[in-house]
Amino acid sequence: MPAVKPLRVSGETQTESQTTTLTQRPWNVVVWDDPVTPMSVVVVILLKIFGYPNNKATQLMLTVHHEGRAIVWSGPLERAQGYCVKLQSAGLLSTIEQDS
Amino acid sequence: MAGRLFVRRRDGRIEVRLNDAGRAIAREAFGHVLAAEADPDHEWHASLNAPIDPSHDVDDPLATFNRQSEITSNVELAVATLGEEFLNDAEAWAWLCSLQIALRATITAKGLLSEDRLALADAPTRDYITTLQTFLFSLAEVL
């Protein structure tokens, strides 16, 4: 019994740890580039929805423009969905993805 | 429609300087957004219902409902203020969101999702896109 019990406890602990790690991985809100949206419009939308300072919103817009996409926010799933919905409702191409 | 189309006044209001032709274009764009949200057969419908989480076959129903509500609220406010000489910030935001949705839906429906494809678009489509971009540039300056 004593030899078995620590092994079980160890296994349970490991599983619990893996589950916790999985559920705690943040969700990313991604904005994707397109060939028509004016850069200033992307900045205004990021300012309005996230309340970012102008230089951060501009930097994110430039990342979208040059790299094709940018992670504009990371955090819990429900908030990520909420932000993605707001971005899509403002006409930007946006999705969510779990951080790898 | 040269010059600034939307101007922030000293009292905080946003003056709309669109002429009748400009307002007609905005009316048409808002009308399409409103129709597309309700009609699954509308060519803009898919653009308004893009995936939130592409790794899942179906998005969270509450999230999609919230998106539908937000798009509809914005475009209804934009339609209601089409004839106004001045907009407040919430109304101007509703215009910007609805015009931006119209812009993206236009290129999505016509498959113009790259610079190369966009260059091959017919002249009326390019003119329409340029007009919406001009509206959006000017709105972004005052918001």
GROMACS .gro file of C-alpha atoms in nm:
model
  243
    1MET     CA    1   0.000   0.000   0.000
    2PRO     CA    2   0.255   0.261   0.087
    3ALA     CA    3   0.441   0.184  -0.233
    4VAL     CA    4   0.130   0.226  -0.444
    5LYS     CA    5  -0.021   0.530  -0.281
    6PRO     CA    6   0.257   0.778  -0.361
    7LEU     CA    7   0.249   0.666  -0.725
    8ARG     CA    8  -0.128   0.733  -0.749
    9VAL     CA    9  -0.093   1.066  -0.581
   10SER     CA   10   0.189   1.154  -0.813
   11GLY     CA   11  -0.017   1.055  -1.120
   12GLU     CA   12  -0.322   1.253  -1.006
   13THR     CA   13  -0.108   1.554  -0.937
   14GLN     CA   14   0.045   1.537  -1.281
   15THR     CA   15  -0.294   1.508  -1.453
   16GLU     CA   16  -0.435   1.794  -1.251
   17SER     CA   17  -0.133   2.004  -1.338
   18GLN     CA   18  -0.170   1.932  -1.709
   19THR     CA   19  -0.541   2.022  -1.699
   20THR     CA   20  -0.470   2.344  -1.516
   21THR     CA   21  -0.201   2.436  -1.765
   22LEU     CA   22  -0.437   2.367  -2.058
   23THR     CA   23  -0.727   2.573  -1.924
   24GLN     CA   24  -0.502   2.859  -1.820
   25ARG     CA   25  -0.344   2.906  -2.161
   26PRO     CA   26  -0.468   3.246  -2.273
   27TRP     CA   27  -0.677   3.313  -2.579
   28ASN     CA   28  -0.543   3.554  -2.837
   29VAL     CA   29  -0.755   3.802  -3.031
   30VAL     CA   30  -0.607   3.830  -3.379
   31VAL     CA   31  -0.670   4.106  -3.636
   32TRP     CA   32  -0.597   4.012  -3.998
   33ASP     CA   33  -0.486   4.236  -4.283
   34ASP     CA   34  -0.695   4.313  -4.588
   35PRO     CA   35  -0.616   4.524  -4.896
   36VAL     CA   36  -0.878   4.797  -4.846
   37THR     CA   37  -0.922   4.900  -4.482
   38PRO     CA   38  -0.757   5.241  -4.424
   39MET     CA   39  -0.478   5.230  -4.166
   40SER     CA   40  -0.629   5.520  -3.972
   41VAL     CA   41  -0.956   5.328  -3.940
   42VAL     CA   42  -0.777   5.030  -3.783
   43VAL     CA   43  -0.610   5.265  -3.532
   44VAL     CA   44  -0.939   5.434  -3.441
   45ILE     CA   45  -1.110   5.098  -3.389
   46LEU     CA   46  -0.829   4.970  -3.165
   47LEU     CA   47  -0.833   5.295  -2.966
   48LYS     CA   48  -1.208   5.282  -2.922
   49ILE     CA   49  -1.244   4.914  -2.834
   50PHE     CA   50  -0.936   4.856  -2.618
   51GLY     CA   51  -0.861   5.208  -2.499
   52TYR     CA   52  -0.498   5.164  -2.598
   53PRO     CA   53  -0.272   5.468  -2.618
   54ASN     CA   54  -0.227   5.601  -2.969
   55ASN     CA   55   0.130   5.471  -3.010
   56LYS     CA   56   0.032   5.116  -2.910
   57ALA     CA   57  -0.270   5.115  -3.144
   58THR     CA   58  -0.050   5.247  -3.426
   59GLN     CA   59   0.216   4.984  -3.361
   60LEU     CA   60  -0.044   4.705  -3.370
   61MET     CA   61  -0.188   4.844  -3.693
   62LEU     CA   62   0.159   4.845  -3.849
   63THR     CA   63   0.212   4.483  -3.739
   64VAL     CA   64  -0.115   4.387  -3.909
   65HIS     CA   65  -0.008   4.575  -4.222
   66HIS     CA   66   0.344   4.432  -4.246
   67GLU     CA   67   0.300   4.082  -4.105
   68GLY     CA   68  -0.055   4.010  -4.217
   69ARG     CA   69  -0.188   3.972  -3.863
   70ALA     CA   70  -0.135   4.090  -3.508
   71ILE     CA   71  -0.236   3.964  -3.166
   72VAL     CA   72  -0.414   4.265  -3.022
   73TRP     CA   73  -0.522   4.119  -2.689
   74SER     CA   74  -0.471   3.801  -2.483
   75GLY     CA   75  -0.665   3.666  -2.187
   76PRO     CA   76  -0.960   3.452  -2.081
   77LEU     CA   77  -1.184   3.296  -2.348
   78GLU     CA   78  -1.503   3.488  -2.273
   79ARG     CA   79  -1.332   3.827  -2.286
   80ALA     CA   80  -1.145   3.726  -2.602
   81GLN     CA   81  -1.475   3.633  -2.766
   82GLY     CA   82  -1.625   3.964  -2.654
   83TYR     CA   83  -1.340   4.167  -2.802
   84CYS     CA   84  -1.345   3.963  -3.124
   85VAL     CA   85  -1.718   4.030  -3.161
   86LYS     CA   86  -1.661   4.403  -3.112
   87LEU     CA   87  -1.384   4.406  -3.374
   88GLN     CA   88  -1.597   4.211  -3.621
   89SER     CA   89  -1.892   4.441  -3.551
   90ALA     CA   90  -1.665   4.731  -3.641
   91GLY     CA   91  -1.584   4.563  -3.971
   92LEU     CA   92  -1.236   4.426  -3.905
   93LEU     CA   93  -1.140   4.068  -3.988
   94SER     CA   94  -1.075   3.916  -3.647
   95THR     CA   95  -1.058   3.570  -3.493
   96ILE     CA   96  -0.958   3.410  -3.164
   97GLU     CA   97  -0.706   3.131  -3.105
   98GLN     CA   98  -0.569   2.965  -2.795
   99ASP     CA   99  -0.209   3.052  -2.719
  100SER     CA  100   0.024   2.766  -2.815
  101MET     CA  101  -1.715   6.562  -5.258
  102ALA     CA  102  -1.370   6.715  -5.235
  103GLY     CA  103  -1.239   6.834  -4.898
  104ARG     CA  104  -1.319   6.698  -4.558
  105LEU     CA  105  -1.649   6.515  -4.549
  106PHE     CA  106  -1.680   6.509  -4.171
  107VAL     CA  107  -1.563   6.797  -3.955
  108ARG     CA  108  -1.536   6.817  -3.575
  109ARG     CA  109  -1.693   7.145  -3.462
  110ARG     CA  110  -1.583   7.342  -3.159
  111ASP     CA  111  -1.896   7.238  -2.970
  112GLY     CA  112  -1.797   6.872  -3.014
  113ARG     CA  113  -2.053   6.783  -3.277
  114ILE     CA  114  -1.943   6.625  -3.604
  115GLU     CA  115  -2.065   6.807  -3.912
  116VAL     CA  116  -2.162   6.589  -4.209
  117ARG     CA  117  -2.062   6.761  -4.533
  118LEU     CA  118  -2.178   6.488  -4.768
  119ASN     CA  119  -2.383   6.609  -5.063
  120ASP     CA  120  -2.694   6.427  -5.184
  121ALA     CA  121  -2.491   6.185  -5.393
  122GLY     CA  122  -2.267   6.104  -5.098
  123ARG     CA  123  -2.562   6.046  -4.869
  124ALA     CA  124  -2.721   5.822  -5.134
  125ILE     CA  125  -2.406   5.607  -5.140
  126ALA     CA  126  -2.406   5.584  -4.761
  127ARG     CA  127  -2.779   5.499  -4.765
  128GLU     CA  128  -2.720   5.220  -5.014
  129ALA     CA  129  -2.430   5.079  -4.810
  130PHE     CA  130  -2.627   5.087  -4.483
  131GLY     CA  131  -2.926   4.929  -4.658
  132HIS     CA  132  -2.713   4.640  -4.780
  133VAL     CA  133  -2.566   4.581  -4.433
  134LEU     CA  134  -2.914   4.579  -4.279
  135ALA     CA  135  -3.046   4.341  -4.544
  136ALA     CA  136  -2.742   4.113  -4.533
  137GLU     CA  137  -2.767   4.064  -4.159
  138ALA     CA  138  -3.120   3.927  -4.194
  139ASP     CA  139  -3.097   3.748  -4.529
  140PRO     CA  140  -2.875   3.437  -4.553
  141ASP     CA  141  -2.891   3.458  -4.934
  142HIS     CA  142  -2.755   3.813  -4.946
  143GLU     CA  143  -2.405   3.819  -5.102
  144TRP     CA  144  -2.271   4.010  -4.801
  145HIS     CA  145  -2.417   3.768  -4.542
  146ALA     CA  146  -2.108   3.546  -4.519
  147SER     CA  147  -1.883   3.844  -4.455
  148LEU     CA  148  -2.104   3.956  -4.167
  149ASN     CA  149  -2.094   3.608  -4.017
  150ALA     CA  150  -1.724   3.526  -4.032
  151PRO     CA  151  -1.593   3.264  -3.786
  152ILE     CA  152  -1.493   3.386  -3.441
  153ASP     CA  153  -1.294   3.072  -3.356
  154PRO     CA  154  -1.194   2.898  -3.681
  155SER     CA  155  -1.075   2.590  -3.489
  156HIS     CA  156  -1.440   2.504  -3.412
  157ASP     CA  157  -1.716   2.415  -3.658
  158VAL     CA  158  -1.968   2.631  -3.474
  159ASP     CA  159  -1.910   2.949  -3.278
  160ASP     CA  160  -2.054   3.018  -2.935
  161PRO     CA  161  -2.421   3.110  -2.998
  162LEU     CA  162  -2.413   3.393  -2.744
  163ALA     CA  163  -2.111   3.549  -2.917
  164THR     CA  164  -2.275   3.531  -3.259
  165PHE     CA  165  -2.597   3.675  -3.116
  166ASN     CA  166  -2.402   3.963  -2.960
  167ARG     CA  167  -2.232   4.033  -3.292
  168GLN     CA  168  -2.565   4.033  -3.476
  169SER     CA  169  -2.715   4.270  -3.218
  170GLU     CA  170  -2.419   4.506  -3.232
  171ILE     CA  171  -2.409   4.521  -3.612
  172THR     CA  172  -2.784   4.575  -3.632
  173SER     CA  173  -2.785   4.844  -3.361
  174ASN     CA  174  -2.505   5.033  -3.534
  175VAL     CA  175  -2.655   5.022  -3.880
  176GLU     CA  176  -3.003   5.113  -3.755
  177LEU     CA  177  -2.854   5.418  -3.581
  178ALA     CA  178  -2.663   5.505  -3.899
  179VAL     CA  179  -2.980   5.479  -4.108
  180ALA     CA  180  -3.176   5.687  -3.857
  181THR     CA  181  -2.919   5.968  -3.877
  182LEU     CA  182  -2.861   5.964  -4.254
  183GLY     CA  183  -3.029   6.298  -4.305
  184GLU     CA  184  -2.867   6.474  -4.010
  185GLU     CA  185  -2.640   6.775  -4.051
  186PHE     CA  186  -2.455   6.693  -3.728
  187LEU     CA  187  -2.367   6.365  -3.555
  188ASN     CA  188  -2.262   6.295  -3.199
  189ASP     CA  189  -1.974   6.055  -3.130
  190ALA     CA  190  -2.194   5.746  -3.092
  191GLU     CA  191  -2.369   5.819  -3.421
  192ALA     CA  192  -2.038   5.881  -3.601
  193TRP     CA  193  -1.902   5.553  -3.458
  194ALA     CA  194  -2.212   5.373  -3.591
  195TRP     CA  195  -2.147   5.525  -3.934
  196LEU     CA  196  -1.781   5.420  -3.927
  197CYS     CA  197  -1.860   5.062  -3.823
  198SER     CA  198  -2.136   5.024  -4.082
  199LEU     CA  199  -1.930   5.175  -4.366
  200GLN     CA  200  -1.631   4.958  -4.274
  201ILE     CA  201  -1.854   4.648  -4.275
  202ALA     CA  202  -1.983   4.752  -4.619
  203LEU     CA  203  -1.627   4.797  -4.744
  204ARG     CA  204  -1.508   4.457  -4.623
  205ALA     CA  205  -1.826   4.282  -4.737
  206THR     CA  206  -1.781   4.427  -5.085
  207ILE     CA  207  -1.431   4.284  -5.130
  208THR     CA  208  -1.525   3.953  -4.964
  209ALA     CA  209  -1.830   3.903  -5.185
  210LYS     CA  210  -1.628   3.981  -5.497
  211GLY     CA  211  -1.323   3.778  -5.393
  212LEU     CA  212  -1.095   4.083  -5.390
  213LEU     CA  213  -0.897   3.975  -5.087
  214SER     CA  214  -0.549   4.057  -5.217
  215GLU     CA  215  -0.383   4.356  -5.381
  216ASP     CA  216  -0.352   4.159  -5.706
  217ARG     CA  217  -0.720   4.065  -5.717
  218LEU     CA  218  -0.820   4.417  -5.623
  219ALA     CA  219  -0.625   4.556  -5.917
  220LEU     CA  220  -0.834   4.338  -6.149
  221ALA     CA  221  -1.169   4.466  -6.018
  222ASP     CA  222  -1.401   4.644  -6.261
  223ALA     CA  223  -1.409   5.024  -6.261
  224PRO     CA  224  -1.747   5.067  -6.083
  225THR     CA  225  -1.634   4.836  -5.803
  226ARG     CA  226  -1.304   5.020  -5.764
  227ASP     CA  227  -1.490   5.354  -5.760
  228TYR     CA  228  -1.730   5.225  -5.494
  229ILE     CA  229  -1.441   5.099  -5.280
  230THR     CA  230  -1.253   5.429  -5.317
  231THR     CA  231  -1.564   5.624  -5.220
  232LEU     CA  232  -1.620   5.418  -4.904
  233GLN     CA  233  -1.251   5.454  -4.817
  234THR     CA  234  -1.279   5.833  -4.856
  235PHE     CA  235  -1.576   5.842  -4.618
  236LEU     CA  236  -1.386   5.625  -4.370
  237PHE     CA  237  -1.065   5.832  -4.389
  238SER     CA  238  -1.260   6.144  -4.307
  239LEU     CA  239  -1.460   5.982  -4.026
  240ALA     CA  240  -1.145   5.837  -3.868
  241GLU     CA  241  -0.994   6.187  -3.858
  242VAL     CA  242  -1.272   6.318  -3.634
  243LEU     CA  243  -1.321   6.018  -3.405
   0.00000   0.00000   0.00000
